[in-house]
PDB file of C-alpha atoms in Angstrom:
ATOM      1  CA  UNK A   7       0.263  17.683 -18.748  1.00 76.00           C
ATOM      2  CA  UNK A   8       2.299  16.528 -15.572  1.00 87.00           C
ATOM      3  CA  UNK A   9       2.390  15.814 -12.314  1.00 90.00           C
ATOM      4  CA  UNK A  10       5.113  15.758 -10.005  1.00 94.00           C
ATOM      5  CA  UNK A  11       5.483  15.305  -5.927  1.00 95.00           C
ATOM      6  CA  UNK A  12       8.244  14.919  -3.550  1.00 97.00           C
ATOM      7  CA  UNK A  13       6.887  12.287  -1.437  1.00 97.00           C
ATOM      8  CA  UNK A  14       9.659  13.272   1.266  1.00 95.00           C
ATOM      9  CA  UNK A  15       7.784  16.605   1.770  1.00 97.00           C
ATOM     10  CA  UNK A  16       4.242  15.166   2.283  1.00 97.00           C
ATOM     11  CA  UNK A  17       3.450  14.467   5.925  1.00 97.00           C
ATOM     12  CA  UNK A  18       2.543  10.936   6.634  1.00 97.00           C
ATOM     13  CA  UNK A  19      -0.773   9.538   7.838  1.00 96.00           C
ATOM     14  CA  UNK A  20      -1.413   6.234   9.592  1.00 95.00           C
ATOM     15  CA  UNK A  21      -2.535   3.656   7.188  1.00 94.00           C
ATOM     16  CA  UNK A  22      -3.422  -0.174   7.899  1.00 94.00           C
ATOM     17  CA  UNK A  23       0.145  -1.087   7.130  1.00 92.00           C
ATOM     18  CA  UNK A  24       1.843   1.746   8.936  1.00 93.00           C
ATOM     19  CA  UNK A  25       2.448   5.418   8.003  1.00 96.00           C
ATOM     20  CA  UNK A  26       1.992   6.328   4.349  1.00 97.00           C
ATOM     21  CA  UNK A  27       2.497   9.371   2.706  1.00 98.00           C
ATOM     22  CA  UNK A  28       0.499   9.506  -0.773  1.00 97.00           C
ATOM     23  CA  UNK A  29       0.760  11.429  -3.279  1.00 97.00           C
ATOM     24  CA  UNK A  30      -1.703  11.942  -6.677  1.00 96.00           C
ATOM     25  CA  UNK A  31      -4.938  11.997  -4.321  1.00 93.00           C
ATOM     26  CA  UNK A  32      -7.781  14.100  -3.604  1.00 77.00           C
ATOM     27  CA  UNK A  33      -8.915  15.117  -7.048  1.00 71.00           C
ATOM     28  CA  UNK A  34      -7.155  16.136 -10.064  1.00 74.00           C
ATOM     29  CA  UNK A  35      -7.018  13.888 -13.214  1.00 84.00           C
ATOM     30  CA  UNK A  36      -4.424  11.482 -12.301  1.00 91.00           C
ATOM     31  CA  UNK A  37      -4.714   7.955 -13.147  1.00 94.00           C
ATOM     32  CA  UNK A  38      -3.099   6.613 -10.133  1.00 96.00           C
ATOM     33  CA  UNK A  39      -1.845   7.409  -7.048  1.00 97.00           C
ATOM     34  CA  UNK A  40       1.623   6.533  -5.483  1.00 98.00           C
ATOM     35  CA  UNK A  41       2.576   5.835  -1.833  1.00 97.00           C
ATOM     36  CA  UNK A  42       5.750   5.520   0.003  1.00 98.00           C
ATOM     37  CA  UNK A  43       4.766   3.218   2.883  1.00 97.00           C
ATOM     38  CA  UNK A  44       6.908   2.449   6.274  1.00 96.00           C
ATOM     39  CA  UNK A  45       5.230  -1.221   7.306  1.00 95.00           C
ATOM     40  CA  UNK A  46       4.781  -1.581  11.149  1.00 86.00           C
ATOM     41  CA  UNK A  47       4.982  -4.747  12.682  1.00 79.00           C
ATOM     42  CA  UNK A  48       1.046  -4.376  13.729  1.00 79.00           C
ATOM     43  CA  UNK A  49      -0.169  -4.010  10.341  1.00 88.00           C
ATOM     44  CA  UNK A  50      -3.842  -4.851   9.799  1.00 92.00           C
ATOM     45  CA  UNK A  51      -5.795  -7.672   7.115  1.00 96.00           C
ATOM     46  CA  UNK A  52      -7.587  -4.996   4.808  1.00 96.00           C
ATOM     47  CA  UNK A  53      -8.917  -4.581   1.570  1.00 98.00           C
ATOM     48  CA  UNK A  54     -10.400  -2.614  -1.208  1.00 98.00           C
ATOM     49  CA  UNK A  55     -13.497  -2.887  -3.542  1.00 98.00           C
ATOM     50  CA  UNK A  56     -12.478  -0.768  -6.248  1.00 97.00           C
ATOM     51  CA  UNK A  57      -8.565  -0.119  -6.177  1.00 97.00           C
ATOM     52  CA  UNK A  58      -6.014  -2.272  -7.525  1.00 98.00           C
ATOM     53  CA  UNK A  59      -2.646  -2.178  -5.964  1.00 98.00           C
ATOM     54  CA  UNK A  60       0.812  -2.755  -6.593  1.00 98.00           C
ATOM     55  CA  UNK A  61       3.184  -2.763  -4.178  1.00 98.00           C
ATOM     56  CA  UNK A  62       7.190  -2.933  -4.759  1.00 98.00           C
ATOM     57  CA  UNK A  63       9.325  -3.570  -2.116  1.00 97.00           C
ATOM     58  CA  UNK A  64      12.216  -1.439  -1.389  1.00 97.00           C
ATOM     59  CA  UNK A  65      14.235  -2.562   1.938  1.00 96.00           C
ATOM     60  CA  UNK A  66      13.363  -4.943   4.199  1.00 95.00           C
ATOM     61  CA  UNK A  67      12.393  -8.309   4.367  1.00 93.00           C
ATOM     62  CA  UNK A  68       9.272 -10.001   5.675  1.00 94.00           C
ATOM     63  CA  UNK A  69       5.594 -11.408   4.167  1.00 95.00           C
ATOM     64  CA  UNK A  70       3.046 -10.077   2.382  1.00 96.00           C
ATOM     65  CA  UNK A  71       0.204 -11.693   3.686  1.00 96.00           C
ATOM     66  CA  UNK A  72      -2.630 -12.472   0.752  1.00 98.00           C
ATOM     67  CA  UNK A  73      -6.265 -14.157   1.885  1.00 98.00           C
ATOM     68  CA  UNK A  74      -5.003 -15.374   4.767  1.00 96.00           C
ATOM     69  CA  UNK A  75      -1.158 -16.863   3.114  1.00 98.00           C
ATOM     70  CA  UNK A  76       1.507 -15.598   4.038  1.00 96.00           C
ATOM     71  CA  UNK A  77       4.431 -14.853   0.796  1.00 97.00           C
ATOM     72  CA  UNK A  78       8.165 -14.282   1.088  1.00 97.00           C
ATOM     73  CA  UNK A  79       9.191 -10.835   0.168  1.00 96.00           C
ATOM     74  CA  UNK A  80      11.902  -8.857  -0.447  1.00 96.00           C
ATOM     75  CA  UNK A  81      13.403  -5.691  -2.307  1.00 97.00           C
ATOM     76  CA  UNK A  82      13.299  -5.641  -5.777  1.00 98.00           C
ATOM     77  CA  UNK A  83      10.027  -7.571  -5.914  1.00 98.00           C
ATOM     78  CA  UNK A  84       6.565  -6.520  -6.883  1.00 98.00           C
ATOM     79  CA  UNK A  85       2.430  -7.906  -6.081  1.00 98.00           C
ATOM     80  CA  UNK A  86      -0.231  -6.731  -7.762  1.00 98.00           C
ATOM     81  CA  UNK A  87      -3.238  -6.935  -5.363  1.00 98.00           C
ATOM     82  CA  UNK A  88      -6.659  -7.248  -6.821  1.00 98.00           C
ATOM     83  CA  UNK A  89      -9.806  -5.248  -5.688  1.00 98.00           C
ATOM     84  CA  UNK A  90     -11.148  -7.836  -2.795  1.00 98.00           C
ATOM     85  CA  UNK A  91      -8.264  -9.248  -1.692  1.00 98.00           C
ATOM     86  CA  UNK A  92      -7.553  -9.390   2.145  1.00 98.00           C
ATOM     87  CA  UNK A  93      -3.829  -8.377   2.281  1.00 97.00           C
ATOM     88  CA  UNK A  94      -1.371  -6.908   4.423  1.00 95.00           C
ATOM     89  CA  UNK A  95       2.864  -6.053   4.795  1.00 95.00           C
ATOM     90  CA  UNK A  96       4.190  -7.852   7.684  1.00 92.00           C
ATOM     91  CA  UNK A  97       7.398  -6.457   8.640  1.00 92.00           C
ATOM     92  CA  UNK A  98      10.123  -8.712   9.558  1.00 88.00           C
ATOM     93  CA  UNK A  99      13.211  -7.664  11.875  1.00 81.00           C
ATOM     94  CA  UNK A 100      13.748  -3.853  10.841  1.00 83.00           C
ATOM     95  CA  UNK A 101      12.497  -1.551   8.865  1.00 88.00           C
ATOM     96  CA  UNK A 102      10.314  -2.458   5.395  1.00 95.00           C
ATOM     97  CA  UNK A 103       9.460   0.477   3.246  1.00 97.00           C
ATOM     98  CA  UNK A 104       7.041  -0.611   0.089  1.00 97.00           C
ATOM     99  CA  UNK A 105       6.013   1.898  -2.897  1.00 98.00           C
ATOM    100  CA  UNK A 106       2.035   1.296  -3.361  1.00 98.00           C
ATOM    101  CA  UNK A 107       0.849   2.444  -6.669  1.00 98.00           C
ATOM    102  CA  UNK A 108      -2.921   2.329  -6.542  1.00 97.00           C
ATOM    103  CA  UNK A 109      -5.311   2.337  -9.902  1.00 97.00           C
ATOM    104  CA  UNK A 110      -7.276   4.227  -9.718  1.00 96.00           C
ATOM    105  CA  UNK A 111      -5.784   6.702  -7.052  1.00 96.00           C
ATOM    106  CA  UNK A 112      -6.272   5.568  -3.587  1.00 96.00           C
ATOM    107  CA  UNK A 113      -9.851   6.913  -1.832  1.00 94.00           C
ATOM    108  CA  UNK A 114      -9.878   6.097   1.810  1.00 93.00           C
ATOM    109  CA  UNK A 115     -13.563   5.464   1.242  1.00 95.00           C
ATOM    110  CA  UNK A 116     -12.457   1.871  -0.730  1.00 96.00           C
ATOM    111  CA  UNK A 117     -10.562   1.041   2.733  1.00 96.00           C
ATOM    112  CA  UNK A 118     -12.012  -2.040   4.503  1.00 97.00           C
ATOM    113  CA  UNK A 119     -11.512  -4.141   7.657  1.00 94.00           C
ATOM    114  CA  UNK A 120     -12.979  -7.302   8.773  1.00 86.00           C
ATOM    115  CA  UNK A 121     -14.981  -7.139  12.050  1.00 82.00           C
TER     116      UNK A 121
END
């Protein structure tokens, strides 16, 4: 079977990075889940025990910051982020929009901040 969402029709949710909306989550059998994400500029360190993510970048330009690093980034490229890692999207002048694919789908139970 298939699956199919119009992630311009689901109504977005704050998120560490910004606004997300997310699609593929809260039950059902899908593998994954898939998020269209619109980075702030006050995005917050966080991490997940359990979900891997991927994130591609589609506009903008700005860091992705890994354990503390901060990494170049720009459309066209794609991170995979391990379970564990501390990470955040830092905007930089404008707009950033990412796609976050996260295996398996995201579970805002796996979402973690620092103190």
């Amino acid at each position: 079977a298939w699956l199919m969402a119009d992630l311009t029709a689901i109504p977005s949710v704050p998120c560490p990075c910004g606004t997300s909306r997310r699609a593929f989550v809260g039950g059902g059998d899908a593998p994954c889940s898939i998020h269209r994400v619109e980075v702030s500029r006050d995005a917050k360190p966080h991490y997940h025990t359990r979900l891997t993510e991927i994130y591609y970048f589609l506009e903008g330009t700005g860091h992705l910051e890994l354990d503390g690093v901060l990494h170049p980034v720009r459309p066209g490229m794609a991170v995979l982020i391990r379970p564990g890692t501390r990470h955040r999207a830092v905007a930089g002048s404008g707009l950033m929009t990412i796609l976050n694919i996260g295996v398996p789908p995201f579970d805002p139970r796996d979402e973690w901040m620092d103190p």
